Tab-separated table of C-alpha atoms in Angstrom:
chain	number	residue	atom	x	y	z
A	26	MET	CA	-106.877	-78.819	-151.949
A	27	LYS	CA	-108.242	-79.126	-148.454
A	28	THR	CA	-110.207	-76.134	-147.210
A	29	THR	CA	-110.023	-75.266	-143.540
A	30	PHE	CA	-112.926	-74.021	-141.474
A	31	GLY	CA	-111.146	-70.665	-141.116
A	32	ASN	CA	-110.912	-70.273	-144.897
A	33	LEU	CA	-114.621	-70.940	-145.251
A	34	THR	CA	-115.662	-68.326	-142.693
A	35	GLU	CA	-113.381	-65.602	-144.119
A	36	SER	CA	-115.844	-65.011	-146.958
A	37	SER	CA	-117.445	-61.609	-147.518
A	38	THR	CA	-120.606	-63.590	-148.306
A	39	PRO	CA	-122.403	-64.665	-145.121
A	40	VAL	CA	-121.623	-68.294	-144.218
A	41	LEU	CA	-124.287	-70.167	-142.255
A	42	ILE	CA	-122.844	-73.133	-140.378
A	43	ASP	CA	-125.211	-75.905	-139.301
A	44	PHE	CA	-123.732	-78.063	-136.532
A	45	TYR	CA	-125.851	-81.212	-136.694
A	46	ALA	CA	-125.896	-84.947	-135.979
A	47	THR	CA	-127.354	-87.724	-138.129
A	48	TRP	CA	-129.272	-89.166	-135.146
A	49	CYS	CA	-130.855	-85.792	-134.237
A	50	GLY	CA	-134.583	-85.447	-135.047
A	51	PRO	CA	-134.663	-81.625	-134.984
A	52	CYS	CA	-131.599	-81.589	-137.274
A	53	GLN	CA	-133.533	-83.664	-139.809
A	54	THR	CA	-136.425	-81.195	-139.523
A	55	LEU	CA	-134.035	-78.295	-140.171
A	56	ALA	CA	-132.365	-79.805	-143.267
A	57	PRO	CA	-135.171	-79.023	-145.781
A	58	ILE	CA	-135.589	-75.555	-144.233
A	59	LEU	CA	-131.905	-74.855	-144.937
A	60	GLU	CA	-132.340	-76.107	-148.509
A	61	ASP	CA	-135.276	-73.715	-148.991
A	62	VAL	CA	-133.283	-70.791	-147.566
A	63	LYS	CA	-130.434	-71.576	-149.987
A	64	LYS	CA	-132.902	-71.719	-152.913
A	65	ASP	CA	-134.444	-68.400	-151.853
A	66	LEU	CA	-131.171	-66.542	-151.223
A	67	GLY	CA	-128.897	-68.217	-153.791
A	68	GLU	CA	-125.464	-66.609	-153.887
A	69	LYS	CA	-126.263	-64.310	-150.934
A	70	VAL	CA	-125.359	-67.101	-148.484
A	71	LYS	CA	-123.143	-70.162	-148.206
A	72	ILE	CA	-124.508	-72.987	-146.074
A	73	ILE	CA	-122.129	-75.525	-144.590
A	74	LYS	CA	-123.197	-78.551	-142.591
A	75	VAL	CA	-120.836	-79.837	-139.884
A	76	ASP	CA	-121.486	-83.286	-138.404
A	77	VAL	CA	-120.566	-82.928	-134.714
A	78	ASP	CA	-119.787	-86.651	-134.414
A	79	LYS	CA	-117.227	-86.492	-137.229
A	80	ASN	CA	-115.877	-83.044	-136.257
A	81	GLN	CA	-115.748	-83.202	-132.456
A	82	ALA	CA	-112.758	-80.861	-132.130
A	83	LEU	CA	-114.516	-78.152	-134.135
A	84	ALA	CA	-117.741	-78.587	-132.162
A	85	GLN	CA	-115.713	-78.303	-128.947
A	86	LYS	CA	-113.898	-75.204	-130.174
A	87	PHE	CA	-117.237	-73.452	-130.722
A	88	GLN	CA	-118.734	-74.907	-127.536
A	89	VAL	CA	-121.584	-76.621	-129.329
A	90	ARG	CA	-123.550	-78.246	-126.508
A	91	GLY	CA	-126.689	-79.187	-128.429
A	92	VAL	CA	-127.727	-79.792	-131.998
A	93	PRO	CA	-128.779	-78.249	-134.198
A	94	THR	CA	-126.690	-75.152	-133.531
A	95	LEU	CA	-126.524	-72.522	-136.261
A	96	MET	CA	-123.826	-69.856	-136.573
A	97	LEU	CA	-123.476	-67.069	-139.098
A	98	PHE	CA	-120.008	-65.853	-140.079
A	99	LYS	CA	-118.876	-63.045	-142.347
A	100	ASN	CA	-115.287	-61.915	-142.934
A	101	GLY	CA	-114.110	-64.375	-140.284
A	102	LYS	CA	-116.339	-62.957	-137.538
A	103	GLN	CA	-119.199	-64.773	-135.859
A	104	LEU	CA	-122.208	-62.465	-136.181
A	105	TRP	CA	-125.007	-64.661	-134.841
A	106	ARG	CA	-125.628	-67.978	-133.115
A	107	GLN	CA	-128.682	-69.939	-132.069
A	108	SER	CA	-129.553	-73.503	-131.139
A	109	GLY	CA	-132.729	-75.246	-132.215
A	110	VAL	CA	-134.930	-75.265	-135.295
A	111	LEU	CA	-135.833	-71.935	-136.876
A	112	THR	CA	-138.418	-71.188	-139.529
A	113	ARG	CA	-137.460	-70.445	-143.108
A	114	ALA	CA	-138.587	-66.814	-142.668
A	115	ASP	CA	-136.554	-66.343	-139.474
A	116	LEU	CA	-133.401	-67.787	-141.042
A	117	LYS	CA	-133.770	-65.641	-144.156
A	118	GLN	CA	-134.210	-62.567	-141.968
A	119	VAL	CA	-131.015	-63.328	-140.016
A	120	VAL	CA	-128.971	-63.813	-143.202
A	121	GLU	CA	-130.403	-60.739	-144.940
A	122	LYS	CA	-129.771	-58.605	-141.858
A	123	HIS	CA	-126.041	-59.443	-142.081
A	124	SER	CA	-125.682	-59.394	-145.888
């Protein structure tokens, strides 16, 4: 069964979307930070990585102009968005604020 982006963001659990590119240095810096946030928060958050080169239509739809761009969704609504690398503490705070 193929899951659509809309289905993923409809969750009552916060969904953190990471728009990234394989060639992007800051995206590579962010990857282990996201893994740590997932370890810390467990089931309180879903983290989904979207490669902008492979998903250009989706990146265009959300007007992603630079990578990494992070977005937080809950119940189908975008609650937060920011471009660039964030610290583990800052990301956890954003997710917990919207949990």
